[in-house]
Coordinates of C-alpha atoms and ligand atoms in Angstrom, one line a residue:
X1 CA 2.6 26.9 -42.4
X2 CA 0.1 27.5 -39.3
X3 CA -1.3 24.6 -40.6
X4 CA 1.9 22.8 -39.8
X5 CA 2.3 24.2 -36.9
X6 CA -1.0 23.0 -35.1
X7 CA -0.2 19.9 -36.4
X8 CA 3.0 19.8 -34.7
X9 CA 1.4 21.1 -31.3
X10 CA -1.4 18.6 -31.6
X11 CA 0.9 15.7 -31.5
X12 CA 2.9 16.8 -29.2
X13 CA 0.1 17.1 -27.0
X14 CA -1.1 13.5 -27.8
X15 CA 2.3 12.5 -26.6
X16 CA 2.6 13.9 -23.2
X17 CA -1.3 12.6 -23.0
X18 CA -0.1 9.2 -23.9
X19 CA 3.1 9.8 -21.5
X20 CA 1.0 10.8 -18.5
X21 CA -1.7 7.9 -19.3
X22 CA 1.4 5.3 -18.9
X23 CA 2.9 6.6 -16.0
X24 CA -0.6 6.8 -14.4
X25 CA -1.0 3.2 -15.5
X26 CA 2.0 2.5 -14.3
X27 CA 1.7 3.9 -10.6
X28 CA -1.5 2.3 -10.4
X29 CA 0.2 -1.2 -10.7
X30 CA 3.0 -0.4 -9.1
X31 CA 1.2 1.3 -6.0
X32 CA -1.4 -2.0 -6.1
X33 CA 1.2 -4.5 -5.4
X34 CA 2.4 -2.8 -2.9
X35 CA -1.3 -2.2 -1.1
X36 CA -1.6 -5.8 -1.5
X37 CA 1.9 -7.1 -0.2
X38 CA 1.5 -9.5 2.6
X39 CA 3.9 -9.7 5.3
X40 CA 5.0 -13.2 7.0
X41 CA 5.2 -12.0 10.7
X42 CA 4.6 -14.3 13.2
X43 CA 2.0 -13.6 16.3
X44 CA 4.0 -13.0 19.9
X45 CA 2.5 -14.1 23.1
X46 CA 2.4 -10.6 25.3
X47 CA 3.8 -11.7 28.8
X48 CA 1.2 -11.7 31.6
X49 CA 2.5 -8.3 32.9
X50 CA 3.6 -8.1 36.7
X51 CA 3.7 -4.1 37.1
X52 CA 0.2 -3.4 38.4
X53 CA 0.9 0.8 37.9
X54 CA 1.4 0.4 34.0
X55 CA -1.6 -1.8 33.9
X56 CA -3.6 0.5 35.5
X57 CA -2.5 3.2 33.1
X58 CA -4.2 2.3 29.6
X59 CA -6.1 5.7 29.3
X60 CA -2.8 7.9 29.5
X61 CA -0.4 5.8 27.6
X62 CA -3.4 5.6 24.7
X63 CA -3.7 9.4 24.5
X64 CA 0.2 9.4 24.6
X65 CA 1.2 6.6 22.3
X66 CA -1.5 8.7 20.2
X67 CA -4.2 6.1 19.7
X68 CA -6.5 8.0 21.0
X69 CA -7.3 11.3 20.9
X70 CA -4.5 12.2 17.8
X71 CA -5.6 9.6 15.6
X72 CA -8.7 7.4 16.7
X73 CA -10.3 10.3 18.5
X74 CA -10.9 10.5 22.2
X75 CA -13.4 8.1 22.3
X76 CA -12.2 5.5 19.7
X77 CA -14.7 5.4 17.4
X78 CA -12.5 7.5 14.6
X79 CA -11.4 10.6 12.8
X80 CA -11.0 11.7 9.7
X81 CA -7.8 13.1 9.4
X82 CA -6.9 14.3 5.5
X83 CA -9.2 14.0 2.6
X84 CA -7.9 15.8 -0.4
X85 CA -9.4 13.6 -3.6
X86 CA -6.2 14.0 -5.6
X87 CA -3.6 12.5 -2.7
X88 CA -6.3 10.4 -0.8
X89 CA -8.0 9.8 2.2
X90 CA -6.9 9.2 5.7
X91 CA -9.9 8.0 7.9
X92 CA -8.4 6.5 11.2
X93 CA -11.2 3.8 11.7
X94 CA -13.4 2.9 14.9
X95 CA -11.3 1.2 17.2
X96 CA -14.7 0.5 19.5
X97 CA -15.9 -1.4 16.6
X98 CA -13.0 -3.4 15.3
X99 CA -11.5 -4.8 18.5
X100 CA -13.4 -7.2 19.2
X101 CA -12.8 -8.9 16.2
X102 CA -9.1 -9.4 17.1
X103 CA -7.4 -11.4 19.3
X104 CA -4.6 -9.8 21.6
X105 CA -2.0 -12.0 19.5
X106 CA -3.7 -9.9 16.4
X107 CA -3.2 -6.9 17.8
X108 CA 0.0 -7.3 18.8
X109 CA 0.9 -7.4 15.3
X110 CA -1.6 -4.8 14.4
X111 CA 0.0 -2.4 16.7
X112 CA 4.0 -3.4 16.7
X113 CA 4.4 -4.7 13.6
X114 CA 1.7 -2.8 11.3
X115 CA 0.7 -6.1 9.7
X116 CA -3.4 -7.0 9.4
X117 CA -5.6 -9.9 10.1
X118 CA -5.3 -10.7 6.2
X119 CA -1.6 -9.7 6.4
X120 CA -1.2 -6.8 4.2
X121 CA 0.3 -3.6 6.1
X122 CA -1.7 -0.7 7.7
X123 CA -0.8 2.4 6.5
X124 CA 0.0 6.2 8.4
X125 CA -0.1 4.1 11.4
X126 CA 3.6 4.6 13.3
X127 CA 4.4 1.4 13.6
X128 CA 7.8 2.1 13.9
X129 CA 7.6 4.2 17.2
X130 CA 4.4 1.6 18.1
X131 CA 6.9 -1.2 18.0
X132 CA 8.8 0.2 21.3
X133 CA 5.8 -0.8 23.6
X134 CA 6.8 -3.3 25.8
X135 CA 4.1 -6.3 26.9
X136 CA 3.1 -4.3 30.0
X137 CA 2.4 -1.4 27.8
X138 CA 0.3 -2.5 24.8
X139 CA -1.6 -4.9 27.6
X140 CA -2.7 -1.8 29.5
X141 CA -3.7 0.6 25.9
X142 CA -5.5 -2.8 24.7
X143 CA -7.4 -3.2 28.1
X144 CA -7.9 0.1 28.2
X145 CA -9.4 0.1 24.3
X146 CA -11.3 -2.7 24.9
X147 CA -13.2 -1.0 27.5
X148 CA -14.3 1.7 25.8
X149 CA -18.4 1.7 25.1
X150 CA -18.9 0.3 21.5
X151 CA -19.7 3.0 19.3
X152 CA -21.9 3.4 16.1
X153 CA -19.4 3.4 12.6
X154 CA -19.6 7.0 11.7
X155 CA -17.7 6.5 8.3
X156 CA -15.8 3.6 6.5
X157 CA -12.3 3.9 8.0
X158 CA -8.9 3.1 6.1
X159 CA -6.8 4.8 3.7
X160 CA -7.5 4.9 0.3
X161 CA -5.0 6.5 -2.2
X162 CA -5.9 8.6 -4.7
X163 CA -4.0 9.3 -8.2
X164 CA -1.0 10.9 -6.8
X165 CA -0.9 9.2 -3.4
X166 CA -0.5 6.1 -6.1
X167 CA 2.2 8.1 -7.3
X168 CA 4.1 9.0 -4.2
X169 CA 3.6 5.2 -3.2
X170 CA 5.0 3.9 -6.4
X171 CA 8.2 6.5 -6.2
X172 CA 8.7 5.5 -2.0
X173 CA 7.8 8.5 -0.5
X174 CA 5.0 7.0 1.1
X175 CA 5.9 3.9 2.8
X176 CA 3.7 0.7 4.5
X177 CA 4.1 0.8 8.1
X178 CA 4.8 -3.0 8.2
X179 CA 8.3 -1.6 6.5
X180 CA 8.8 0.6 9.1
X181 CA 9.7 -1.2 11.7
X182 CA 13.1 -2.9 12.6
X183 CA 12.0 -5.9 14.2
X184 CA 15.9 -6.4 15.1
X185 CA 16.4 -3.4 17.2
X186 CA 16.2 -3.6 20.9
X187 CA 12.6 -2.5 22.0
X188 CA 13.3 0.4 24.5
X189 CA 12.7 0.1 27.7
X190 CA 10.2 1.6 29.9
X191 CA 12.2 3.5 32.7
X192 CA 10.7 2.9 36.5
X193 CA 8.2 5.8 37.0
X194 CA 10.7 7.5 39.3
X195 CA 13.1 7.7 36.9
X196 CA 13.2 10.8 36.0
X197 CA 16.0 11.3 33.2
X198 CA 14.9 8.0 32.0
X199 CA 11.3 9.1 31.6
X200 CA 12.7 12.0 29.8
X201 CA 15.0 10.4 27.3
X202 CA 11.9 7.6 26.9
X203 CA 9.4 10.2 26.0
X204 CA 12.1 12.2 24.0
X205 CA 13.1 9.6 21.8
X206 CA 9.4 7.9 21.1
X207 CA 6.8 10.6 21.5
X208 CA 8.6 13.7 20.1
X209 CA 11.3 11.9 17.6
X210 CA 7.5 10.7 15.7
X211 CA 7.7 14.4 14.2
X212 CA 10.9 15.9 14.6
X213 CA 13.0 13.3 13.8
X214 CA 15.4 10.4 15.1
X215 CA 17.5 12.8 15.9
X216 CA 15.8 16.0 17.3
X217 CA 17.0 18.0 14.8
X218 CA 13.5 18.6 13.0
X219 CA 12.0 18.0 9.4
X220 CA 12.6 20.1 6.8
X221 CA 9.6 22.1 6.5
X222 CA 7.4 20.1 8.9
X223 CA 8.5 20.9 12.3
X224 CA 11.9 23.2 14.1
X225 CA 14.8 21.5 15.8
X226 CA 14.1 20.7 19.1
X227 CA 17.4 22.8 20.3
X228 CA 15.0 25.6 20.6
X229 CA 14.1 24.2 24.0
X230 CA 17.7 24.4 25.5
X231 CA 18.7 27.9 23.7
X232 CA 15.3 29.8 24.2
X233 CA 12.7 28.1 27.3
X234 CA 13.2 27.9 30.3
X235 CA 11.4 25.3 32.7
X236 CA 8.3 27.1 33.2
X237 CA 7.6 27.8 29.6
X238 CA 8.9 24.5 28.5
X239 CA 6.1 22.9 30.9
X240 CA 3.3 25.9 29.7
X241 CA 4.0 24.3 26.0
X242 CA 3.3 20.6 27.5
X243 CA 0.5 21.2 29.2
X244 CA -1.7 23.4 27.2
X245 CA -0.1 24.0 24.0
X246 CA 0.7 27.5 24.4
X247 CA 4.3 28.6 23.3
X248 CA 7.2 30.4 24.4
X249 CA 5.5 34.4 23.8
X250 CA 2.1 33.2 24.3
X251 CA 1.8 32.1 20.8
X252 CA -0.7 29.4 19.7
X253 CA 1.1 26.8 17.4
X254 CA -0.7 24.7 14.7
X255 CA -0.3 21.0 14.8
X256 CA 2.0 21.4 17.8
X257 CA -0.3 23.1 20.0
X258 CA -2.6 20.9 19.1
X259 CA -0.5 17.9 20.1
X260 CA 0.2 19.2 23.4
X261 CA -3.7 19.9 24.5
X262 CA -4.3 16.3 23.1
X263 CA -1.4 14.3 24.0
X264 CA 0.9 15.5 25.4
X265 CA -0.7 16.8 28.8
X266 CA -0.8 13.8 29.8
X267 CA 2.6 13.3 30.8
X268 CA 3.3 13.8 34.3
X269 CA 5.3 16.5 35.8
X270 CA 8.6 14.0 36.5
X271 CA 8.4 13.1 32.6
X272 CA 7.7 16.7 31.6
X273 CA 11.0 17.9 33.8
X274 CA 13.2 14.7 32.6
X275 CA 12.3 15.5 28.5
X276 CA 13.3 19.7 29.6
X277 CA 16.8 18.5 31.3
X278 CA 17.2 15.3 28.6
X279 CA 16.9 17.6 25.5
X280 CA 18.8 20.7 27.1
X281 CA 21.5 18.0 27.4
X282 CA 21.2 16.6 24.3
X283 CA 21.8 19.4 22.7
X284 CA 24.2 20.5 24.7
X285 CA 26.0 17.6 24.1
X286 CA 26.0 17.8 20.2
X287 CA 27.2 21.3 19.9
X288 CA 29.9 20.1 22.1
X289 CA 31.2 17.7 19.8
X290 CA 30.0 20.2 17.0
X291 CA 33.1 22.4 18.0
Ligands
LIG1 C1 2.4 15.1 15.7 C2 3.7 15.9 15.5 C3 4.4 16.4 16.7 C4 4.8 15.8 17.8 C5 4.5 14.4 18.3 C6 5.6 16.7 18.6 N1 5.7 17.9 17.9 FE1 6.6 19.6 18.6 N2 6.1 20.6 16.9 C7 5.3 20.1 15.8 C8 5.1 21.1 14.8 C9 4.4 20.8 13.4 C10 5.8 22.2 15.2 C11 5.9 23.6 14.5 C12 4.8 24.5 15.0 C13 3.5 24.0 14.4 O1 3.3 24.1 13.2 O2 2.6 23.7 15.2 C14 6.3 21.9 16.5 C15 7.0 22.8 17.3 C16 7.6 22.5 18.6 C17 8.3 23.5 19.4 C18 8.7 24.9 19.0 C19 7.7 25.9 19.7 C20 8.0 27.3 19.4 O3 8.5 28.0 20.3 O4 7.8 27.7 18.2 C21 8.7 22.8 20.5 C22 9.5 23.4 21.6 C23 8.2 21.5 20.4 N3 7.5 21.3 19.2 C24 8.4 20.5 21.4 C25 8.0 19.1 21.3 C26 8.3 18.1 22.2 C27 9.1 18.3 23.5 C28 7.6 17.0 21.8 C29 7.6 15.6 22.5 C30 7.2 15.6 23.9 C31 6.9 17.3 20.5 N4 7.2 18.6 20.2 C32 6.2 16.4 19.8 C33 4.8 18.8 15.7 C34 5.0 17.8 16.7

């Protein structure tokens, strides 16, 4: 009888072995054809830009636009941002080092469209959001990149994925950036810098939507709904959160805070008023129509 019995457990353990094998085997495949999909994007030509004050502002709108500082580091030469042997690694590469093997037209689709020199997509990179920059823009953050000193390779950047990051990338809920981006929806535009609610909305609906949302509304258990800036800040500690991270009761946030003292400070004190009045009004807005 117990005889039996182990018998019984010890095959079906050899069949969820043989069922996790397969679907291992499985993700693998599935997850390598879509690491190696190519994308058929064509190069734009960036327009010489005209607007001399964007130009001269590559170093904010990179530490804005997140390329450096979040991601690449404050000097470009790279971070590593997640390593967890299981889901993968995330090692945002030396930008000081790679740039001057691409042209501008190269980069262009780098950094709007998410597509490679061999034409397979980047991935974590948010292409999506990168692919509102307008010419004048990118121009100035390339410029800007391009003049950075060239700095040693600390580590091999790139994203590898490890058993379940196949997984999650075989299932869709990790996605190439190349697929991110709508290349049929209007690029938004860059408001005049004295506009102030158009600053706001700008900033509102590239720099903040990134993490909570298209909408505002926040991420289910990644970040709050940006309403609590209309029901609970006022402008002061609205502009204390922008500029050094620190949040409404003096508390310290985690990413957030971490965002602000990075990236975010950078915005002036126009934009930083226009996003306050923009999202009290958007929310007021919704929970008029809410009603
Ligand atoms: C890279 C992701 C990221 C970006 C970009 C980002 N946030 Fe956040 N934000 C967070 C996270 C995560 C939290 C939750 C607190 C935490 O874990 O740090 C948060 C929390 C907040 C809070 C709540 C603070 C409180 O009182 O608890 C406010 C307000 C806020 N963000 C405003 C903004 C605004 C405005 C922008 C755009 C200018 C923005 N955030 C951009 C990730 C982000």
């Amino acid at each position: 009888m117990l005889r039996r019995v182990l018998k019984g457990l010890a095959i079906g353990l050899a069949a969820i072995l043989v069922l996790a094998l397969v679907a291992l085997v499985f993700a693998y495949v599935a997850s390598s054809r879509i690491i190696d999909r190519t994308y058929d994007v064509p190069f734009a030509v960036l327009a010489t830009p005209s607007d001399s004050a964007v130009l001269a502002d590559g170093q904010r709108l990179a530490s804005l636009w997140g390329c450096l500082a979040g991601c690449h580091g404050e000097d470009g030469a790279g971070t590593l941002m997640f390593e967890e042997p299981l889901v993968g690694w995330i090692r945002a590469p030396n930008i000081t080092s790679i740039l001057p093997d691409y042209t501008d037209e190269e980069l262009e689709r780098l950094i709007r469209r998410g597509v490679k020199q061999d034409g397979r997509s980047v991935f974590v990179m948010p292409s999506g959001l990168l692919y509102h920059l307008d010419d004048a823009q990118l121009t100035s953050i390339i410029a800007h990149v391009r003049s950075l000193p060239k700095k040693k390779d600390r580590f091999k950047g790139g994203v590898k994925f490890g058993p379940l990051g196949r997984v999650f990338l075989a299932i869709g809920q990790f996605q190439p950036s190349a697929e991110e981006v709508d290349p049929d929806s209007p690029r938004r535009a860059y408001p005049d810098p004295t506009d102030e609610a158009g600053l706001g909305e700008f900033w509102a609906t590239t720099a903040c939507s990134e993490c909570h949302g298209e909408d505002l509304s926040g991420e289910d258990g990644f970040t709050p709904s940006l309403e609590v800036v209309a029901t609970s800040y006022t402008p002061a500690d609205f502009r204390l959160l922008m500029r050094t991270g620190i949040a409404l009761g003096g508390r310290q946030l985690d990413l957030m805070s971490e965002v602000a003292r990075d990236n975010l400070r950078h915005l002036t004190p126009r934009e930083v008023a226009g996003l306050y009045d923009y999202l009290t009004g958007h929310f007021a807005a919704n929970s008029a129509t809410d009603e």
